[in-house]
Amino acid sequence: MLQGIMSGRISSRSSKAQDRRDAHRIELMSPFIVSATFDSAHSHLCLARNVGVGGLLLEFQTESELSGVSDGFRCVLTDMMPEGYHTMQDVHCSVEWLYRKFVGVAFSRPFFMNHDALLEWMKRVRMSYRLVENAD
């Protein structure tokens, strides 16, 4: 049922969004905590669950943290590493979709140039991960 709901919502998007969805994604096995600020409102801590060249899947503690957030909202992400060790600071994104306490965000400007650059970043931050196969 979830696949039907999400596939209907995604298929109504542009082909560019569908291309991003079809791109390789990496599931994060280590916790990667980021602070997300939607449209200059309060910051919320969340977990990045998977990452791709075009964006991230974020999981929040509760759905109530996302009240008032909708598709197209601007979002700024900063990881919760100590000052001087940030690997992701003030990264501008836009909300692509919401489902319960999950939010898919797309990078406004390329953060990773390609899949190899993404894998290099994962190694640099010493994060455990696994590749996610695309669903056809």
PDB file of C-alpha atoms in Angstrom:
ATOM      1  CA  MET A   1       0.000   0.000   0.000  1.00  0.00           C
ATOM      2  CA  LEU A   2       2.818   2.415   0.836  1.00  0.00           C
ATOM      3  CA  GLN A   3       4.397   1.789  -2.537  1.00  0.00           C
ATOM      4  CA  GLY A   4       1.095   2.646  -4.244  1.00  0.00           C
ATOM      5  CA  ILE A   5       0.685   5.871  -2.298  1.00  0.00           C
ATOM      6  CA  MET A   6       4.243   7.004  -2.829  1.00  0.00           C
ATOM      7  CA  SER A   7       4.481   5.920  -6.456  1.00  0.00           C
ATOM      8  CA  GLY A   8       1.343   7.894  -7.295  1.00  0.00           C
ATOM      9  CA  ARG A   9       2.724  10.962  -5.625  1.00  0.00           C
ATOM     10  CA  ILE A  10       6.137  10.649  -7.192  1.00  0.00           C
ATOM     11  CA  SER A  11       4.802   9.936 -10.678  1.00  0.00           C
ATOM     12  CA  SER A  12       2.920  13.242 -10.604  1.00  0.00           C
ATOM     13  CA  ARG A  13       6.261  15.010 -10.236  1.00  0.00           C
ATOM     14  CA  SER A  14       8.455  16.205 -13.056  1.00  0.00           C
ATOM     15  CA  SER A  15      10.761  13.824 -14.878  1.00  0.00           C
ATOM     16  CA  LYS A  16      13.703  15.589 -13.173  1.00  0.00           C
ATOM     17  CA  ALA A  17      12.357  14.555  -9.756  1.00  0.00           C
ATOM     18  CA  GLN A  18      11.780  11.016 -11.030  1.00  0.00           C
ATOM     19  CA  ASP A  19      15.381  10.894 -12.297  1.00  0.00           C
ATOM     20  CA  ARG A  20      16.600  11.875  -8.814  1.00  0.00           C
ATOM     21  CA  ARG A  21      14.409   9.176  -7.285  1.00  0.00           C
ATOM     22  CA  ASP A  22      15.833   6.569  -9.664  1.00  0.00           C
ATOM     23  CA  ALA A  23      19.419   7.550  -8.822  1.00  0.00           C
ATOM     24  CA  HIS A  24      21.525   5.333  -6.568  1.00  0.00           C
ATOM     25  CA  ARG A  25      20.981   5.887  -2.867  1.00  0.00           C
ATOM     26  CA  ILE A  26      23.026   4.852   0.131  1.00  0.00           C
ATOM     27  CA  GLU A  27      21.401   3.708   3.362  1.00  0.00           C
ATOM     28  CA  LEU A  28      23.239   5.093   6.378  1.00  0.00           C
ATOM     29  CA  MET A  29      23.947   2.412   8.969  1.00  0.00           C
ATOM     30  CA  SER A  30      25.571   4.850  11.423  1.00  0.00           C
ATOM     31  CA  PRO A  31      23.495   7.623  12.984  1.00  0.00           C
ATOM     32  CA  PHE A  32      24.008  10.903  11.128  1.00  0.00           C
ATOM     33  CA  ILE A  33      22.208  13.636  13.051  1.00  0.00           C
ATOM     34  CA  VAL A  34      21.397  16.893  11.304  1.00  0.00           C
ATOM     35  CA  SER A  35      19.609  20.057  12.296  1.00  0.00           C
ATOM     36  CA  ALA A  36      16.859  20.978   9.819  1.00  0.00           C
ATOM     37  CA  THR A  37      15.421  24.488   9.655  1.00  0.00           C
ATOM     38  CA  PHE A  38      12.303  24.928   7.505  1.00  0.00           C
ATOM     39  CA  ASP A  39      11.601  28.396   6.053  1.00  0.00           C
ATOM     40  CA  SER A  40      13.653  30.186   8.736  1.00  0.00           C
ATOM     41  CA  ALA A  41      11.561  28.717  11.567  1.00  0.00           C
ATOM     42  CA  HIS A  42      12.820  26.672  14.524  1.00  0.00           C
ATOM     43  CA  SER A  43      15.474  24.002  14.038  1.00  0.00           C
ATOM     44  CA  HIS A  44      14.610  20.345  14.531  1.00  0.00           C
ATOM     45  CA  LEU A  45      17.033  17.489  15.077  1.00  0.00           C
ATOM     46  CA  CYS A  46      16.544  14.517  12.789  1.00  0.00           C
ATOM     47  CA  LEU A  47      18.340  11.457  11.453  1.00  0.00           C
ATOM     48  CA  ALA A  48      19.511  11.194   7.865  1.00  0.00           C
ATOM     49  CA  ARG A  49      18.424   7.683   6.825  1.00  0.00           C
ATOM     50  CA  ASN A  50      19.725   7.582   3.278  1.00  0.00           C
ATOM     51  CA  VAL A  51      21.619   9.867   0.973  1.00  0.00           C
ATOM     52  CA  GLY A  52      21.941  10.202  -2.761  1.00  0.00           C
ATOM     53  CA  VAL A  53      23.625  12.576  -5.159  1.00  0.00           C
ATOM     54  CA  GLY A  54      20.427  14.672  -5.289  1.00  0.00           C
ATOM     55  CA  GLY A  55      19.278  14.720  -1.667  1.00  0.00           C
ATOM     56  CA  LEU A  56      18.547  13.040   1.660  1.00  0.00           C
ATOM     57  CA  LEU A  57      15.812  11.106   3.419  1.00  0.00           C
ATOM     58  CA  LEU A  58      15.269  12.583   6.894  1.00  0.00           C
ATOM     59  CA  GLU A  59      13.449  10.961   9.818  1.00  0.00           C
ATOM     60  CA  PHE A  60      12.056  13.130  12.612  1.00  0.00           C
ATOM     61  CA  GLN A  61      11.079  11.967  16.105  1.00  0.00           C
ATOM     62  CA  THR A  62       7.405  12.793  15.670  1.00  0.00           C
ATOM     63  CA  GLU A  63       5.032  13.901  12.935  1.00  0.00           C
ATOM     64  CA  SER A  64       4.110  16.978  14.994  1.00  0.00           C
ATOM     65  CA  GLU A  65       7.566  18.454  14.307  1.00  0.00           C
ATOM     66  CA  LEU A  66       6.516  18.676  10.660  1.00  0.00           C
ATOM     67  CA  SER A  67       3.204  20.461  11.154  1.00  0.00           C
ATOM     68  CA  GLY A  68       3.041  23.337   8.729  1.00  0.00           C
ATOM     69  CA  VAL A  69       5.769  21.908   6.481  1.00  0.00           C
ATOM     70  CA  SER A  70       4.750  21.078   2.915  1.00  0.00           C
ATOM     71  CA  ASP A  71       6.215  20.280  -0.499  1.00  0.00           C
ATOM     72  CA  GLY A  72       8.430  23.048  -1.821  1.00  0.00           C
ATOM     73  CA  PHE A  73       9.422  24.417   1.603  1.00  0.00           C
ATOM     74  CA  ARG A  74      13.008  25.579   1.832  1.00  0.00           C
ATOM     75  CA  CYS A  75      15.221  23.733   4.276  1.00  0.00           C
ATOM     76  CA  VAL A  76      18.730  24.369   5.620  1.00  0.00           C
ATOM     77  CA  LEU A  77      20.706  21.410   6.978  1.00  0.00           C
ATOM     78  CA  THR A  78      23.723  21.397   9.297  1.00  0.00           C
ATOM     79  CA  ASP A  79      25.251  18.256  10.784  1.00  0.00           C
ATOM     80  CA  MET A  80      25.705  18.073  14.541  1.00  0.00           C
ATOM     81  CA  MET A  81      29.472  17.597  14.501  1.00  0.00           C
ATOM     82  CA  PRO A  82      31.620  19.807  16.763  1.00  0.00           C
ATOM     83  CA  GLU A  83      32.567  23.221  15.373  1.00  0.00           C
ATOM     84  CA  GLY A  84      35.428  22.883  12.930  1.00  0.00           C
ATOM     85  CA  TYR A  85      34.462  19.313  11.999  1.00  0.00           C
ATOM     86  CA  HIS A  86      31.278  19.983  10.054  1.00  0.00           C
ATOM     87  CA  THR A  87      30.963  18.021   6.826  1.00  0.00           C
ATOM     88  CA  MET A  88      27.552  19.479   6.002  1.00  0.00           C
ATOM     89  CA  GLN A  89      26.983  23.080   7.085  1.00  0.00           C
ATOM     90  CA  ASP A  90      24.199  25.394   5.882  1.00  0.00           C
ATOM     91  CA  VAL A  91      23.275  23.117   2.975  1.00  0.00           C
ATOM     92  CA  HIS A  92      20.195  24.544   1.233  1.00  0.00           C
ATOM     93  CA  CYS A  93      17.481  22.092   0.186  1.00  0.00           C
ATOM     94  CA  SER A  94      13.820  21.987  -0.713  1.00  0.00           C
ATOM     95  CA  VAL A  95      11.181  19.559   0.538  1.00  0.00           C
ATOM     96  CA  GLU A  96      10.219  17.108  -2.214  1.00  0.00           C
ATOM     97  CA  TRP A  97       7.772  14.947  -0.261  1.00  0.00           C
ATOM     98  CA  LEU A  98       6.509  14.150   3.246  1.00  0.00           C
ATOM     99  CA  TYR A  99       5.148  10.899   4.634  1.00  0.00           C
ATOM    100  CA  ARG A 100       4.366  10.651   8.338  1.00  0.00           C
ATOM    101  CA  LYS A 101       7.656  11.517  10.086  1.00  0.00           C
ATOM    102  CA  PHE A 102       9.811  11.142   6.946  1.00  0.00           C
ATOM    103  CA  VAL A 103      10.841  13.964   4.614  1.00  0.00           C
ATOM    104  CA  GLY A 104      12.624  13.719   1.295  1.00  0.00           C
ATOM    105  CA  VAL A 105      14.730  16.789   0.540  1.00  0.00           C
ATOM    106  CA  ALA A 106      16.584  17.732  -2.644  1.00  0.00           C
ATOM    107  CA  PHE A 107      19.785  19.755  -2.622  1.00  0.00           C
ATOM    108  CA  SER A 108      19.261  23.219  -4.127  1.00  0.00           C
ATOM    109  CA  ARG A 109      22.824  23.221  -5.457  1.00  0.00           C
ATOM    110  CA  PRO A 110      24.850  20.069  -6.074  1.00  0.00           C
ATOM    111  CA  PHE A 111      26.476  18.892  -2.854  1.00  0.00           C
ATOM    112  CA  PHE A 112      27.939  15.752  -4.429  1.00  0.00           C
ATOM    113  CA  MET A 113      29.011  15.982  -8.068  1.00  0.00           C
ATOM    114  CA  ASN A 114      28.465  12.265  -8.719  1.00  0.00           C
ATOM    115  CA  HIS A 115      28.047   8.891  -7.028  1.00  0.00           C
ATOM    116  CA  ASP A 116      31.823   8.434  -6.619  1.00  0.00           C
ATOM    117  CA  ALA A 117      32.107  11.781  -4.809  1.00  0.00           C
ATOM    118  CA  LEU A 118      29.287  10.678  -2.494  1.00  0.00           C
ATOM    119  CA  LEU A 119      31.107   7.423  -1.690  1.00  0.00           C
ATOM    120  CA  GLU A 120      34.333   9.354  -1.012  1.00  0.00           C
ATOM    121  CA  TRP A 121      32.441  11.617   1.411  1.00  0.00           C
ATOM    122  CA  MET A 122      31.047   8.539   3.199  1.00  0.00           C
ATOM    123  CA  LYS A 123      34.564   7.170   3.639  1.00  0.00           C
ATOM    124  CA  ARG A 124      35.917  10.534   4.799  1.00  0.00           C
ATOM    125  CA  VAL A 125      33.312  10.851   7.558  1.00  0.00           C
ATOM    126  CA  ARG A 126      33.829   7.153   8.442  1.00  0.00           C
ATOM    127  CA  MET A 127      30.181   6.291   8.219  1.00  0.00           C
ATOM    128  CA  SER A 128      28.997   2.726   7.716  1.00  0.00           C
ATOM    129  CA  TYR A 129      26.536   2.313   4.862  1.00  0.00           C
ATOM    130  CA  ARG A 130      25.033  -0.058   2.337  1.00  0.00           C
ATOM    131  CA  LEU A 131      23.987   0.552  -1.248  1.00  0.00           C
ATOM    132  CA  VAL A 132      20.233   0.538  -1.921  1.00  0.00           C
ATOM    133  CA  GLU A 133      19.050  -1.165  -5.094  1.00  0.00           C
ATOM    134  CA  ASN A 134      16.647   0.821  -7.260  1.00  0.00           C
ATOM    135  CA  ALA A 135      13.070  -0.468  -7.301  1.00  0.00           C
ATOM    136  CA  ASP A 136      11.847  -0.994 -10.852  1.00  0.00           C
TER     137      ASP A 136
END
